[in-house]
Short mmCIF file of C-alpha atoms in Angstrom, two decimals:
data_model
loop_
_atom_site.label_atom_id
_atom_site.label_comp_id
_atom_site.label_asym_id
_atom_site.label_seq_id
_atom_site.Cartn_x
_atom_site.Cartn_y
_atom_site.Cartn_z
CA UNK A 1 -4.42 16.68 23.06
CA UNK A 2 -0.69 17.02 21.70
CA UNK A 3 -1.05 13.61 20.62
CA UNK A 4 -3.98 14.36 18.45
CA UNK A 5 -2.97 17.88 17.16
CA UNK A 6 0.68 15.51 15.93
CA UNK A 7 -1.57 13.24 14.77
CA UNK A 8 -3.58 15.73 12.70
CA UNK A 9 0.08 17.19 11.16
CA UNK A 10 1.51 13.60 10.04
CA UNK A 11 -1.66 13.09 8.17
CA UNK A 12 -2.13 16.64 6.40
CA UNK A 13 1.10 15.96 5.41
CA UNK A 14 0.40 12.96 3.90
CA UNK A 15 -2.33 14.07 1.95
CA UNK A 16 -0.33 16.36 0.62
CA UNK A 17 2.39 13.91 -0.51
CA UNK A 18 -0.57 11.83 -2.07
CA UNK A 19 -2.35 14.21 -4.13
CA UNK A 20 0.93 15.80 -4.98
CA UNK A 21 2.69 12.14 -5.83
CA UNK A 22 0.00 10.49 -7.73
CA UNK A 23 -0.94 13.68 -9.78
CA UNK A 24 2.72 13.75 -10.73
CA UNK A 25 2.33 10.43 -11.81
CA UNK A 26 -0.72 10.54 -13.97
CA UNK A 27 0.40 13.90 -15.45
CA UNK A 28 4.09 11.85 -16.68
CA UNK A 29 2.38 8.69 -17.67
CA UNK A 30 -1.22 10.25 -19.26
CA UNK A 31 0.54 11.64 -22.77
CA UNK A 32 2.73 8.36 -23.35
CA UNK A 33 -0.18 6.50 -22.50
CA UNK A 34 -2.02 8.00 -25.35
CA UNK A 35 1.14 7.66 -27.94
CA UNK A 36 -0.14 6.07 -31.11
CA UNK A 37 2.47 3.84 -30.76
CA UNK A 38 2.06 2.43 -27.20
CA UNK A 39 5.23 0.52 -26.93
CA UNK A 40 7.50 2.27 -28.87
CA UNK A 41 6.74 5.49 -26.12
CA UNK A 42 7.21 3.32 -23.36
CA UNK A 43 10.41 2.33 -24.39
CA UNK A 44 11.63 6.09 -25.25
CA UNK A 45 9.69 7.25 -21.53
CA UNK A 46 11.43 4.14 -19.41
CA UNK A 47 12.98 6.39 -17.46
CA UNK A 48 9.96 8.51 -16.96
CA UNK A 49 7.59 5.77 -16.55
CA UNK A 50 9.78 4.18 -13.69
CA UNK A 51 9.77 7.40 -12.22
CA UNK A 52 5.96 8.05 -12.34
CA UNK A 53 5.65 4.21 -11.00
CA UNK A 54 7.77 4.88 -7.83
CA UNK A 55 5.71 8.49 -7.37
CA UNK A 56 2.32 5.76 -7.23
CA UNK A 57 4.21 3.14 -4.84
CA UNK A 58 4.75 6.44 -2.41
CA UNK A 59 1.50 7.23 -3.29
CA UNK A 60 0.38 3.91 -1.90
CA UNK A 61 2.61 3.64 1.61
CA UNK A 62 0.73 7.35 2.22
CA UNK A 63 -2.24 5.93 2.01
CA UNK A 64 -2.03 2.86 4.25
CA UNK A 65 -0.33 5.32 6.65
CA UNK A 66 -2.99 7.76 6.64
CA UNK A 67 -5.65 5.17 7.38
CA UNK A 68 -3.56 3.87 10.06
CA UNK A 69 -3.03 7.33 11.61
CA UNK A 70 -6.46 8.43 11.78
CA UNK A 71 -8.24 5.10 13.07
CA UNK A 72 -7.93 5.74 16.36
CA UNK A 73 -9.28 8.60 16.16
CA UNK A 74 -12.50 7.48 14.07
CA UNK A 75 -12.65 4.56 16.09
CA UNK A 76 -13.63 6.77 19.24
CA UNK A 77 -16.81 7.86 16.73
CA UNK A 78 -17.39 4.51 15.03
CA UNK A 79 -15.19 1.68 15.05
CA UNK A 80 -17.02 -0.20 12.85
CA UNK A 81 -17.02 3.07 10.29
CA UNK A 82 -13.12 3.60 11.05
CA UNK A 83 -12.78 -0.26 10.21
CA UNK A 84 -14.24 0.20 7.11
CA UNK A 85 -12.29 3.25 6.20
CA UNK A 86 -9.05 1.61 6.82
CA UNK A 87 -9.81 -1.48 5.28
CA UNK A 88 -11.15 0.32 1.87
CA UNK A 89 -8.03 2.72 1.83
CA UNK A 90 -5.61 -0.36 2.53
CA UNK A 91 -7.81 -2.08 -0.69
CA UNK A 92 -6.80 1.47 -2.82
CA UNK A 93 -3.16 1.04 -1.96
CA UNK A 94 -3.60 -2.96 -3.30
CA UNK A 95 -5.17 -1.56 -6.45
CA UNK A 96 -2.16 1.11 -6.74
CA UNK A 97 0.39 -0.98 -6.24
CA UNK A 98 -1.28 -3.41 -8.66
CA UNK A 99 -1.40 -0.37 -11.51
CA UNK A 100 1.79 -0.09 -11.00
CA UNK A 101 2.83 -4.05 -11.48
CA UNK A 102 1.06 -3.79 -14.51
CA UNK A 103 2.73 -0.55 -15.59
CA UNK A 104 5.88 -1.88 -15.37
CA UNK A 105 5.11 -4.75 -17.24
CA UNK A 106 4.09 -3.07 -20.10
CA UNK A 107 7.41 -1.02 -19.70
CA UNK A 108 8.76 -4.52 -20.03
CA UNK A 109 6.96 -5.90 -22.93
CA UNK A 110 8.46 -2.43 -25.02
CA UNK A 111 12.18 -3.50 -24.26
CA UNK A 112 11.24 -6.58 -25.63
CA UNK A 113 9.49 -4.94 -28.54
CA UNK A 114 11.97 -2.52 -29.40
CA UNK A 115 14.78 -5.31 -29.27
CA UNK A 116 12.78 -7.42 -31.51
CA UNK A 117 12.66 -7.42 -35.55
CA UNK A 118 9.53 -6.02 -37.11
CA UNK A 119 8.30 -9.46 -37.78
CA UNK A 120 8.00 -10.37 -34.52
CA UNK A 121 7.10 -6.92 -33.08
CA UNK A 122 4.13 -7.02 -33.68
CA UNK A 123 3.03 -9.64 -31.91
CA UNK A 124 3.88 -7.52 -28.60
CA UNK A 125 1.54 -4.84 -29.62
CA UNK A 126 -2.08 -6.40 -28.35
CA UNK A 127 -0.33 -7.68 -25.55
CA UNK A 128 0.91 -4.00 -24.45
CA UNK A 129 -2.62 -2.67 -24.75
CA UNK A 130 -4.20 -5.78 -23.02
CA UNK A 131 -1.85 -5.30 -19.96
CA UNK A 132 -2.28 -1.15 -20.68
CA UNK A 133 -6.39 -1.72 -20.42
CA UNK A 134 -5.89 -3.67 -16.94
CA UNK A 135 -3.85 -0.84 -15.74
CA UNK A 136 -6.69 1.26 -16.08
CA UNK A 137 -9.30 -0.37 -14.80
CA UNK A 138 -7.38 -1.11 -11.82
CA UNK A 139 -6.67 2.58 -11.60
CA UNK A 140 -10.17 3.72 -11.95
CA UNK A 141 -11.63 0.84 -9.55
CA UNK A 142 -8.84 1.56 -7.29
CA UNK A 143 -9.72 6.00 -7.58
CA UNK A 144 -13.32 6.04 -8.54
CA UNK A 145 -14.57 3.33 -6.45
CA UNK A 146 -12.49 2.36 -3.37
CA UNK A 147 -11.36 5.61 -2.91
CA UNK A 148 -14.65 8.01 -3.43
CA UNK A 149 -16.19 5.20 -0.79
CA UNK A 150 -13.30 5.67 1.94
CA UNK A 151 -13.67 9.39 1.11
CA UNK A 152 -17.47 9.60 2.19
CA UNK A 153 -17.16 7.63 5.54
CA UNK A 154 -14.20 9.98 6.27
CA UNK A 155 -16.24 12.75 5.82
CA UNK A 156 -19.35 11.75 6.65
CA UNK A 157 -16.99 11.08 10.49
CA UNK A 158 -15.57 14.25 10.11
CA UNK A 159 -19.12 15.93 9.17
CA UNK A 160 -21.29 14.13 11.92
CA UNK A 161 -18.67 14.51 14.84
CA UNK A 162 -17.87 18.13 13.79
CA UNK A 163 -14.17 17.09 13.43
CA UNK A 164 -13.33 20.11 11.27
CA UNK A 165 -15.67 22.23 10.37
CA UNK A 166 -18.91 21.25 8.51
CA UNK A 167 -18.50 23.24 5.32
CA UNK A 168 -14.71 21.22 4.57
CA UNK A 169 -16.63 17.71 5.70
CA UNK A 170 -19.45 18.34 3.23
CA UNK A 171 -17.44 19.50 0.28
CA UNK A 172 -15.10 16.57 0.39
CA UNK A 173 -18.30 14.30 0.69
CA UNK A 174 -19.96 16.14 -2.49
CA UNK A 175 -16.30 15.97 -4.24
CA UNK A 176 -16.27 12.14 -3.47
CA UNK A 177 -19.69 11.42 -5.02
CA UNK A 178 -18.81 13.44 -7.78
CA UNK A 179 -15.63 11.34 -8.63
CA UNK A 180 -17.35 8.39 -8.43
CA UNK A 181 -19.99 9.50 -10.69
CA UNK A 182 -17.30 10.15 -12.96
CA UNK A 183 -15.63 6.67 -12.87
CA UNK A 184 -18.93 4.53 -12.70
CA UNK A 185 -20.03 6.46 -16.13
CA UNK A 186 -16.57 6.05 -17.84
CA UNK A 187 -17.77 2.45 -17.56
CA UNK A 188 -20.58 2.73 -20.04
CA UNK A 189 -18.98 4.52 -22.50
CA UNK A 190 -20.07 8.28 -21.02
CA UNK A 191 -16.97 10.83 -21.00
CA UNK A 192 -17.72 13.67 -18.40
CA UNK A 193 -14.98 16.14 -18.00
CA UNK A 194 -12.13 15.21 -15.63
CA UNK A 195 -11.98 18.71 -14.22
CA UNK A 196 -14.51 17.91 -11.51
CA UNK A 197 -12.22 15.68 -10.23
CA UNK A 198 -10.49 18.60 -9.09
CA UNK A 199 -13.29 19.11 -6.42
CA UNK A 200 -12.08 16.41 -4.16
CA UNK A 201 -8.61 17.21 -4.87
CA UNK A 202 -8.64 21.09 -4.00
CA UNK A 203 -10.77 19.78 -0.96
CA UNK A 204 -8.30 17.44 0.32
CA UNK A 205 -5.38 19.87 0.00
CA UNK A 206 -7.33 22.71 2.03
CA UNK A 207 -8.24 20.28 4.48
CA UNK A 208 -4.79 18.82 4.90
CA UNK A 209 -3.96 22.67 5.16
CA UNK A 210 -6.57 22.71 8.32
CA UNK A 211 -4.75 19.80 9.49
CA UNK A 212 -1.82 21.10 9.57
CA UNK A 213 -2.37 24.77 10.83
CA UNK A 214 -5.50 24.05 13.44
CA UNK A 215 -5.89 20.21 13.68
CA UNK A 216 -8.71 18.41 14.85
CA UNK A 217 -11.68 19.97 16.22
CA UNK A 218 -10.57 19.36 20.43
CA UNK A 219 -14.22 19.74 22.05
CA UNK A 220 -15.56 17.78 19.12
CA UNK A 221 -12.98 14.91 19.94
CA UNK A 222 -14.85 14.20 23.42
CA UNK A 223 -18.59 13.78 22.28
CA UNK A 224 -20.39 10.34 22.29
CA UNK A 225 -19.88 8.25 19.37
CA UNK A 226 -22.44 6.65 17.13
CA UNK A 227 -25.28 4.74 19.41
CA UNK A 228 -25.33 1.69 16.97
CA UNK A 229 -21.57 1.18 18.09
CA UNK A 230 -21.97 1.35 21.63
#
């Protein structure tokens, strides 16, 4: 029982350091990512963007610790469930830590562009928004897809064993679907406005809250798991 109840206070922490490290992140990177001039605001941000990169690669090590954390407790419920969960959420922190490879290659490619003569600066300038378009779509395959996925087996887990309480389960399974319907109609062209993306993360900050303060559900942490499992 200790054991879970520290188990349950590592991880609210670290969703807490995730939502709190990637939104940091997005929020230093989002206006020099829209610059007119791509490279030339990379190259005045470089400083910033590094910063903003290293908030994603913490970002990343949370996640892959969180997964790790929690599977064997899921893996009481489901362990073919919790193997999925930890598998999609080690995928996310690939995908991060592959936004961020490409992020700091673009913050490469504007050194080179700003030490270059406007001749052959230009040439740098497709090249920056190739690499700056693969950032993205790693991000949003890596948030809207992998992510929003491991979300709704967590919760779905959390909802079906009574883990925490039904009404936080359910919200973060409804915030997860709603993210991904975000993401999946950003890729045809269909805008939808990012602040229901704050559904998920308000949910995942109360329930790392719950985490913290109550922990797991302890009666719910004896039932039987899933039949098909067994």
């Amino acid at each position: 029982m200790d054991s879970n109840k520290r188990i349950a206070k590592i991880v609210g922490l670290l969703f807490i350091t995730v939502t709190i490290t990637s939104s940091l992140s997005i929020w230093i990177t989002e206006p020099v990512i829209e610059a007119t001039n791509l490279l030339e605001a990379f190259s005045n941000k470089s400083s910033q963007i590094a910063g903003a990169a290293l908030l994603m690669l913490v970002d990343t090590i949370s996640v892959a610790f969180i997964a790790i954390l929690l599977f064997p407790i899921l893996k009481k419920k489901s362990e073919s469930l919790a193997l999925g969960y930890v598998g999609l959420r080690i995928m996310e922190g690939i995908l991060f830590a592959a936004y961020v490879a490409v992020l700091l290659t673009v913050l490469s490619i504007s050194k080179e562009y700003s030490a270059s003569n406007v001749q052959d600066a230009s040439n740098f300038k497709p090249i920056g928004k190739s690499f700056l378009i693969l950032a993205e779509w790693t991000f949003d395959i890596g948030l809207g897809i992998v992510f929003t996925i491991s979300a709704i087996i967590l919760n779905y887990l959390l909802f079906r064993f009574a883990l925490v309480p039904r009404w936080l389960s359910a919200w973060g399974f409804l915030g997860a679907l709603i993210t991904m319907t975000i993401v999946l109609l950003k890729f045809y062209d269909i805008q939808v406005t990012e602040v229901l993306d704050f559904v998920i993360g308000i949910q995942e900050m109360v329930f790392a809250i719950w985490l913290i303060a109550i922990g797991f559900n302890e009666s719910a942490m004896v039932s039987k798991p899933i039949k098909t499992d067994t």
